[in-house]
Amino acid sequence: MKAMVLNQYGPDAAFEQADMAAPSAQPGQVIVRVAATSINTVDTMIRQMGKDLPLAPDLPAVLGMWTSPEPLRQWAKA
């Protein structure tokens, strides 16, 4: 799958397109195709301030949790 990845922190850091392994669903989870996503103010703060923020993820990171999803697969309940 394609993702926009942040490989470094800082005001000059840029998101780069990267190929990533497709996720797999566990029981009770759903896999969705993301038609669109966005970067919000918190994402830009993470990019600029990095590990100075307690919620900053390890790098490389995929930010942007607001999505427009399309369900693909769902595990059936046993």
PDB file of C-alpha atoms in Angstrom:
ATOM      1  CA  MET A   1       0.000   0.000   0.000  1.00  0.00           C
ATOM      2  CA  LYS A   2       1.061   3.610  -0.451  1.00  0.00           C
ATOM      3  CA  ALA A   3       1.499   5.952   2.512  1.00  0.00           C
ATOM      4  CA  MET A   4       2.847   9.424   3.157  1.00  0.00           C
ATOM      5  CA  VAL A   5       5.633   8.873   5.691  1.00  0.00           C
ATOM      6  CA  LEU A   6       7.505  11.275   7.946  1.00  0.00           C
ATOM      7  CA  ASN A   7      11.154  10.176   8.203  1.00  0.00           C
ATOM      8  CA  GLN A   8      12.499  13.052  10.308  1.00  0.00           C
ATOM      9  CA  TYR A   9      11.251  15.788  12.618  1.00  0.00           C
ATOM     10  CA  GLY A  10      11.788  19.512  12.207  1.00  0.00           C
ATOM     11  CA  PRO A  11      10.390  22.568  10.429  1.00  0.00           C
ATOM     12  CA  ASP A  12      11.967  21.480   7.132  1.00  0.00           C
ATOM     13  CA  ALA A  13      10.799  17.845   7.364  1.00  0.00           C
ATOM     14  CA  ALA A  14       8.688  16.650   4.453  1.00  0.00           C
ATOM     15  CA  PHE A  15       6.279  13.781   4.011  1.00  0.00           C
ATOM     16  CA  GLU A  16       7.475  11.238   1.447  1.00  0.00           C
ATOM     17  CA  GLN A  17       5.448   8.650  -0.448  1.00  0.00           C
ATOM     18  CA  ALA A  18       6.469   5.110   0.504  1.00  0.00           C
ATOM     19  CA  ASP A  19       5.345   1.551  -0.103  1.00  0.00           C
ATOM     20  CA  MET A  20       4.283  -0.223   3.092  1.00  0.00           C
ATOM     21  CA  ALA A  21       3.085  -3.728   3.867  1.00  0.00           C
ATOM     22  CA  ALA A  22      -0.685  -4.106   3.768  1.00  0.00           C
ATOM     23  CA  PRO A  23      -2.209  -4.605   7.212  1.00  0.00           C
ATOM     24  CA  SER A  24      -3.987  -7.794   8.225  1.00  0.00           C
ATOM     25  CA  ALA A  25      -7.218  -7.895  10.203  1.00  0.00           C
ATOM     26  CA  GLN A  26      -7.496  -9.607  13.555  1.00  0.00           C
ATOM     27  CA  PRO A  27     -10.805 -10.874  14.971  1.00  0.00           C
ATOM     28  CA  GLY A  28     -13.112  -7.940  15.651  1.00  0.00           C
ATOM     29  CA  GLN A  29     -11.179  -5.597  13.307  1.00  0.00           C
ATOM     30  CA  VAL A  30     -11.991  -4.241   9.849  1.00  0.00           C
ATOM     31  CA  ILE A  31      -9.605  -3.367   6.995  1.00  0.00           C
ATOM     32  CA  VAL A  32     -10.596  -0.280   5.026  1.00  0.00           C
ATOM     33  CA  ARG A  33      -9.348   1.380   1.861  1.00  0.00           C
ATOM     34  CA  VAL A  34      -8.590   5.032   2.543  1.00  0.00           C
ATOM     35  CA  ALA A  35      -9.988   7.203  -0.211  1.00  0.00           C
ATOM     36  CA  ALA A  36      -8.700  10.441   1.344  1.00  0.00           C
ATOM     37  CA  THR A  37      -6.954  11.665   4.463  1.00  0.00           C
ATOM     38  CA  SER A  38      -5.827  14.959   5.904  1.00  0.00           C
ATOM     39  CA  ILE A  39      -3.085  16.421   8.029  1.00  0.00           C
ATOM     40  CA  ASN A  40      -4.333  18.598  10.886  1.00  0.00           C
ATOM     41  CA  THR A  41      -2.758  21.052  13.326  1.00  0.00           C
ATOM     42  CA  VAL A  42      -1.622  18.306  15.724  1.00  0.00           C
ATOM     43  CA  ASP A  43       0.139  16.492  12.859  1.00  0.00           C
ATOM     44  CA  THR A  44       2.027  19.648  11.895  1.00  0.00           C
ATOM     45  CA  MET A  45       3.018  20.202  15.545  1.00  0.00           C
ATOM     46  CA  ILE A  46       4.341  16.627  15.701  1.00  0.00           C
ATOM     47  CA  ARG A  47       6.311  17.188  12.477  1.00  0.00           C
ATOM     48  CA  GLN A  48       7.835  20.427  13.755  1.00  0.00           C
ATOM     49  CA  MET A  49       8.478  19.566  17.423  1.00  0.00           C
ATOM     50  CA  GLY A  50       9.069  15.811  17.260  1.00  0.00           C
ATOM     51  CA  LYS A  51       9.993  14.100  20.503  1.00  0.00           C
ATOM     52  CA  ASP A  52       9.494  17.345  22.454  1.00  0.00           C
ATOM     53  CA  LEU A  53       5.816  16.320  22.370  1.00  0.00           C
ATOM     54  CA  PRO A  54       4.863  13.280  24.483  1.00  0.00           C
ATOM     55  CA  LEU A  55       2.490  11.971  21.797  1.00  0.00           C
ATOM     56  CA  ALA A  56       5.072  11.980  18.975  1.00  0.00           C
ATOM     57  CA  PRO A  57       5.445   8.533  17.359  1.00  0.00           C
ATOM     58  CA  ASP A  58       8.692   6.802  16.533  1.00  0.00           C
ATOM     59  CA  LEU A  59      10.010   7.385  13.029  1.00  0.00           C
ATOM     60  CA  PRO A  60       9.226   6.542  10.311  1.00  0.00           C
ATOM     61  CA  ALA A  61       5.662   7.631  11.095  1.00  0.00           C
ATOM     62  CA  VAL A  62       2.377   7.786   9.206  1.00  0.00           C
ATOM     63  CA  LEU A  63       0.364  10.733  10.513  1.00  0.00           C
ATOM     64  CA  GLY A  64      -3.124  11.887   9.567  1.00  0.00           C
ATOM     65  CA  MET A  65      -5.760   9.867  11.379  1.00  0.00           C
ATOM     66  CA  TRP A  66      -8.770  11.613   9.822  1.00  0.00           C
ATOM     67  CA  THR A  67      -9.797   9.468   6.873  1.00  0.00           C
ATOM     68  CA  SER A  68     -12.556   8.772   4.376  1.00  0.00           C
ATOM     69  CA  PRO A  69     -12.679   4.953   4.578  1.00  0.00           C
ATOM     70  CA  GLU A  70     -14.232   2.284   2.374  1.00  0.00           C
ATOM     71  CA  PRO A  71     -14.671  -1.117   4.150  1.00  0.00           C
ATOM     72  CA  LEU A  72     -12.918  -4.025   2.417  1.00  0.00           C
ATOM     73  CA  ARG A  73     -12.933  -7.045   4.736  1.00  0.00           C
ATOM     74  CA  GLN A  74     -14.280  -7.935   8.137  1.00  0.00           C
ATOM     75  CA  TRP A  75     -13.716 -10.962  10.324  1.00  0.00           C
ATOM     76  CA  ALA A  76     -16.926 -12.813  11.095  1.00  0.00           C
ATOM     77  CA  LYS A  77     -17.742 -13.298  14.755  1.00  0.00           C
ATOM     78  CA  ALA A  78     -17.421 -16.908  15.853  1.00  0.00           C
TER      79      ALA A  78
END
